[in-house]
Amino acid sequence: MSHTQALCRFLAELSYAQLPDNVLARAEDLYLDWLASALASKGAHPITLFERYAQKMGPSRGPAQVIVSGGSSSAYFAALVNAAASHLVEQDDLHNSSVLHPATVVFPAALAAAQDLGKSGRALLLASVAGYEAGIRIGEFMGRSHYRIFHTTATVGTLAAAVAVGKLLDFNQEQFINLLGTAGTQAAGLWEFLRDAADSKQLHTAKAAADGLLAAYLTADGLTGARNILEGDQGLAAGMSSDATPAKLSAELGSRWALLETSFKFHASCRHTHPAADALLEVMQRNGLRAEQIAHVQTRVHQGAIDVLGRVNVPTSVHQAKFSMGTVLGLLAVHGKAGLTEFHECALSDPAVWAFRDKVSMTLDPEVDRAYPQRWLGRVTVTTVDGRTLHGAIDEPKGDPGNTLSRVELADKFRRLTQFSGARTPAEADALIEKVWNLRHAASLADWL
Amino acid sequence: MSHTQALCRFLAELSYAQLPDNVLARAEDLYLDWLASALASKGAHPITLFERYAQKMGPSRGPAQVIVSGGSSSAYFAALVNAAASHLVEQDDLHNSSVLHPATVVFPAALAAAQDLGKSGRALLLASVAGYEAGIRIGEFMGRSHYRIFHTTATVGTLAAAVAVGKLLDFNQEQFINLLGTAGTQAAGLWEFLRDAADSKQLHTAKAAADGLLAAYLTADGLTGARNILEGDQGLAAGMSSDATPAKLSAELGSRWALLETSFKFHASCRHTHPAADALLEVMQRNGLRAEQIAHVQTRVHQGAIDVLGRVNVPTSVHQAKFSMGTVLGLLAVHGKAGLTEFHECALSDPAVWAFRDKVSMTLDPEVDRAYPQRWLGRVTVTTVDGRTLHGAIDEPKGDPGNTLSRVELADKFRRLTQFSGARTPAEADALIEKVWNLRHAASLADWL
């Protein structure tokens, strides 16, 4: 049995009864965190473009809800818009060793299909776990070389979303094999947009969720796909990776729950900035430093951070500022926080943040790079104005599994994000939080929102 | 000015008045040929799956016509279904040096958008020429290494379709730059499906046309894309090619019309079989040979033919038989033709064709390989039962620009293909042919079919 076949057998056989309670609870946490990210982008560019496109090309209403607008459409367009929406504010979750953002692709596809099919909260949770477990392993399989050029959340995200919908459709092993083929041959998404501050990141998650859903619905109706899309000579790894590891596809299925390793984002920036951000906060707090006492910050990072962040020198948009190491550290040093409000009010317009930005450099650190992507180590060397050299180090950024957010912190983040965009009043936010904590008891997700 | 910028300026400035008459006439020929391929797949698997998907996820009717069903939908879904339909019977056109099938991605997107936007026949022809010129150059730019793993008609096809729709939307240079970014980051499609006889080939063209159209509509509404998706460090060639040639993007714009170099398919099989097929016909006719007199045929081919055809030994479906060199040569040797009817009636069930299939081998020929992909040379060595060794050679397969199909032959092909599927009666076929020859005089394409 190939690794792909073993993975597909696991996905077909996975049952709700098999899910440990901490996996179910964390899946609800991740779902709440995803919903917060989606609601936070209400009314923002380019999400309104996707809403208009769905209105033009899709039915005027349908069984699946469009979170940001409050309207509805077919499952395909709801997945498209909701996935575009949930990756915009850079607050959605991340799995470290796969460098995959699972929530923004898995939940939009799963929710849209669950609503279309009239499925329960339990079915949604089971499907989402399947999407996480498969997507994370496929991301790990594709390796670091893939992420250097390709946006893994776009490429591998297509397969993760497809698996979640396939599970809602009760696929057997054979259907999952065809599904991976049909999803995998649609996998796309290049990092090139980043240096131009272009809108492709939202397009990537939108298309991954929608294409994954399309793959599952067509597979259910009988479309066949390549049987070895991951490992084959003309497959995904052959075309888009030079360091793929097939054994990772089937490692520890059913014993290791990769979903539990997923990190929540605390700062509203690219996750590659978080280890250094937390290390800077650590050294500033320990030494009682203020921003104006700092002459230079050398962040010592993994190569992946340089690949993604290295193109952004002077950010020209709020979204691009989230990929500027200097801006993120500047917000934290000057304002103590790098949340949505700080980004929108200060990232581009506060001279103190600009000034700090120019004091920050990035260099490759061999120790940090060796640990990556399994561990995202934070290391900074701070030179003070009065000539001292201080070192900051953290081994688990805030939000990592060993340093995770509590339900109180997650609820607080949900309130902040939904109020930031005006998508929900505080009372509405609290009601929705309560609803998520009871997701596993929802008999049907139709009109759930 | 970069090659990408030069290409985008050309696309923005290209006008109908600038198109030579032979280009316009050939565009009409290619359009007729495309329509024949689409109509030939009426009722066939997996096209009905795409029709059902469009009905489920799209509006129940719309401004764009679905060719095979006779219904309508939004432009997005019409492009999706029509593009799936037009690549199924392996009779659509091919451009040699780019190894791109332009019609099956350019025309579905262009027609759907033209109907949605109420554009004229002239606008459709201009847009289609733009799609061909850009798509072919981008295919040449991506090089042979790309085609080894990726289905160029899927990947580059997304950009070709996008350009055609962008031209219908009257894009300026800046919009075309963003459009290429947004289309290019969606480019996907792997050859892996072929060895399994899976349905992905139709999915590839469907998604290329629909995603290209999506890219254009979103660009028109203001979505930005990477400005250097083709040539950039984290762009299409960086991720999916090892022999890209940027100069090919802007070579001879406005003086060389790449559309004129496009080949029509005479045999209903993968184009990689055609040179050897015609060479076998040549040697059999010259020597008055019959199938049973032949002991062995050694086809001497380019590497690309081995990459695509080499996986298929014993075909298990009619579609896969079109990628079996032995089956194609067997049909020609035994029945004198390898059209749709011969494939459907004899490819899998005629013992004489099977027997001939096992007499055929493929070997790499350095001379043929050097000429490829600019020229597709046909070379076969035939060993007869009575011990003779005979050589067959053709330098331009039937349908190539120097050996093209006349309008009489194209009309005949149209009648054969539409009658094969029962999509049109002979009288209806003749009326539609007449309509295509007058395409440039159509004031609006709404309800054109």
CSV table of N, CA, C and O in Angstrom, one decimal, chain B residues 261-296:
chain,number,residue,atom,x,y,z
B,261,GLU,N,0.3,29.9,-37.4
B,261,GLU,CA,1.1,28.7,-37.4
B,261,GLU,C,0.4,27.5,-36.7
B,261,GLU,O,1.0,26.5,-36.5
B,262,THR,N,-0.9,27.8,-36.3
B,262,THR,CA,-1.6,26.7,-35.6
B,262,THR,C,-2.0,25.6,-36.5
B,262,THR,O,-2.5,25.9,-37.6
B,263,SER,N,-1.9,24.4,-36.0
B,263,SER,CA,-2.3,23.2,-36.8
B,263,SER,C,-3.7,22.7,-36.5
B,263,SER,O,-4.1,22.7,-35.4
B,264,PHE,N,-4.4,22.3,-37.6
B,264,PHE,CA,-5.6,21.6,-37.4
B,264,PHE,C,-5.3,20.1,-37.2
B,264,PHE,O,-4.4,19.6,-37.8
B,265,LYS,N,-6.2,19.4,-36.4
B,265,LYS,CA,-6.0,18.0,-36.3
B,265,LYS,C,-6.8,17.3,-37.3
B,265,LYS,O,-8.0,17.5,-37.4
B,266,PHE,N,-6.1,16.4,-38.0
B,266,PHE,CA,-6.8,15.5,-39.0
B,266,PHE,C,-7.2,14.2,-38.3
B,266,PHE,O,-8.4,13.9,-38.2
B,267,HIS,N,-6.3,13.5,-37.7
B,267,HIS,CA,-6.6,12.3,-37.0
B,267,HIS,C,-7.2,12.7,-35.6
B,267,HIS,O,-6.8,13.7,-35.0
B,268,ALA,N,-8.1,11.8,-35.0
B,268,ALA,CA,-8.7,12.1,-33.8
B,268,ALA,C,-7.9,11.6,-32.6
B,268,ALA,O,-8.5,11.0,-31.7
B,269,SER,N,-6.6,11.9,-32.6
B,269,SER,CA,-5.8,11.3,-31.6
B,269,SER,C,-4.8,12.4,-31.1
B,269,SER,O,-4.8,13.5,-31.7
B,270,CYS,N,-4.1,12.1,-30.0
B,270,CYS,CA,-3.1,13.0,-29.5
B,270,CYS,C,-2.1,13.5,-30.7
B,270,CYS,O,-1.7,12.6,-31.5
B,271,ARG,N,-1.9,14.7,-30.7
B,271,ARG,CA,-1.1,15.3,-31.8
B,271,ARG,C,0.3,14.6,-31.9
B,271,ARG,O,0.9,14.6,-33.0
B,272,HIS,N,0.8,14.1,-30.8
B,272,HIS,CA,2.2,13.5,-30.8
B,272,HIS,C,2.2,12.3,-31.7
B,272,HIS,O,3.3,11.8,-32.1
B,273,THR,N,1.0,11.7,-32.0
B,273,THR,CA,1.0,10.5,-32.8
B,273,THR,C,0.9,10.8,-34.3
B,273,THR,O,1.2,10.0,-35.1
B,274,HIS,N,0.6,12.1,-34.6
B,274,HIS,CA,0.3,12.4,-36.0
B,274,HIS,C,1.5,12.3,-37.0
B,274,HIS,O,1.3,11.8,-38.1
B,275,PRO,N,2.7,12.8,-36.6
B,275,PRO,CA,3.8,12.7,-37.5
B,275,PRO,C,4.1,11.3,-37.9
B,275,PRO,O,4.2,11.0,-39.1
B,276,ALA,N,4.2,10.4,-36.9
B,276,ALA,CA,4.4,9.0,-37.3
B,276,ALA,C,3.3,8.4,-38.0
B,276,ALA,O,3.5,7.6,-39.0
B,277,ALA,N,2.0,8.8,-37.7
B,277,ALA,CA,0.9,8.3,-38.4
B,277,ALA,C,0.9,8.6,-39.9
B,277,ALA,O,0.7,7.7,-40.7
B,278,ASP,N,1.3,9.9,-40.2
B,278,ASP,CA,1.3,10.3,-41.6
B,278,ASP,C,2.5,9.6,-42.3
B,278,ASP,O,2.4,9.3,-43.5
B,279,ALA,N,3.6,9.4,-41.6
B,279,ALA,CA,4.8,8.8,-42.2
B,279,ALA,C,4.4,7.3,-42.5
B,279,ALA,O,4.9,6.8,-43.5
B,280,LEU,N,3.7,6.7,-41.6
B,280,LEU,CA,3.3,5.3,-41.9
B,280,LEU,C,2.3,5.2,-43.1
B,280,LEU,O,2.5,4.4,-44.0
B,281,LEU,N,1.4,6.1,-43.2
B,281,LEU,CA,0.5,6.2,-44.3
B,281,LEU,C,1.3,6.4,-45.6
B,281,LEU,O,1.0,5.8,-46.6
B,282,GLU,N,2.3,7.3,-45.5
B,282,GLU,CA,3.1,7.6,-46.7
B,282,GLU,C,3.8,6.3,-47.2
B,282,GLU,O,3.8,6.0,-48.4
B,283,VAL,N,4.5,5.6,-46.3
B,283,VAL,CA,5.2,4.4,-46.7
B,283,VAL,C,4.3,3.3,-47.1
B,283,VAL,O,4.6,2.6,-48.1
B,284,MET,N,3.1,3.2,-46.5
B,284,MET,CA,2.2,2.1,-47.0
B,284,MET,C,1.6,2.4,-48.4
B,284,MET,O,1.6,1.5,-49.2
B,285,GLN,N,1.3,3.7,-48.6
B,285,GLN,CA,0.8,4.1,-49.9
B,285,GLN,C,1.8,3.9,-51.0
B,285,GLN,O,1.6,3.4,-52.1
B,286,ARG,N,3.0,4.4,-50.7
B,286,ARG,CA,4.1,4.3,-51.7
B,286,ARG,C,4.4,2.9,-52.1
B,286,ARG,O,4.8,2.6,-53.2
B,287,ASN,N,4.3,2.0,-51.1
B,287,ASN,CA,4.7,0.6,-51.4
B,287,ASN,C,3.6,-0.3,-51.5
B,287,ASN,O,3.7,-1.5,-51.6
B,288,GLY,N,2.4,0.2,-51.5
B,288,GLY,CA,1.2,-0.6,-51.7
B,288,GLY,C,1.0,-1.7,-50.6
B,288,GLY,O,0.6,-2.8,-50.8
B,289,LEU,N,1.4,-1.3,-49.4
B,289,LEU,CA,1.4,-2.3,-48.3
B,289,LEU,C,0.0,-2.4,-47.6
B,289,LEU,O,-0.7,-1.4,-47.5
B,290,ARG,N,-0.3,-3.6,-47.2
B,290,ARG,CA,-1.5,-3.8,-46.3
B,290,ARG,C,-1.0,-4.1,-44.9
B,290,ARG,O,0.1,-4.6,-44.7
B,291,ALA,N,-1.9,-4.0,-44.0
B,291,ALA,CA,-1.6,-4.1,-42.5
B,291,ALA,C,-0.9,-5.5,-42.3
B,291,ALA,O,0.1,-5.6,-41.5
B,292,GLU,N,-1.5,-6.5,-42.9
B,292,GLU,CA,-1.1,-7.9,-42.5
B,292,GLU,C,0.3,-8.2,-43.1
B,292,GLU,O,0.9,-9.2,-42.8
B,293,GLN,N,0.8,-7.3,-44.0
B,293,GLN,CA,2.1,-7.5,-44.5
B,293,GLN,C,3.2,-6.9,-43.6
B,293,GLN,O,4.4,-7.1,-43.9
B,294,ILE,N,2.8,-6.2,-42.6
B,294,ILE,CA,3.8,-5.5,-41.8
B,294,ILE,C,4.1,-6.3,-40.5
B,294,ILE,O,3.2,-6.7,-39.8
B,295,ALA,N,5.4,-6.5,-40.2
B,295,ALA,CA,5.8,-7.3,-39.0
B,295,ALA,C,6.1,-6.3,-37.9
B,295,ALA,O,5.9,-6.7,-36.7
B,296,HIS,N,6.6,-5.1,-38.2
B,296,HIS,CA,7.0,-4.2,-37.1
B,296,HIS,C,7.1,-2.8,-37.6
B,296,HIS,O,7.5,-2.6,-38.8
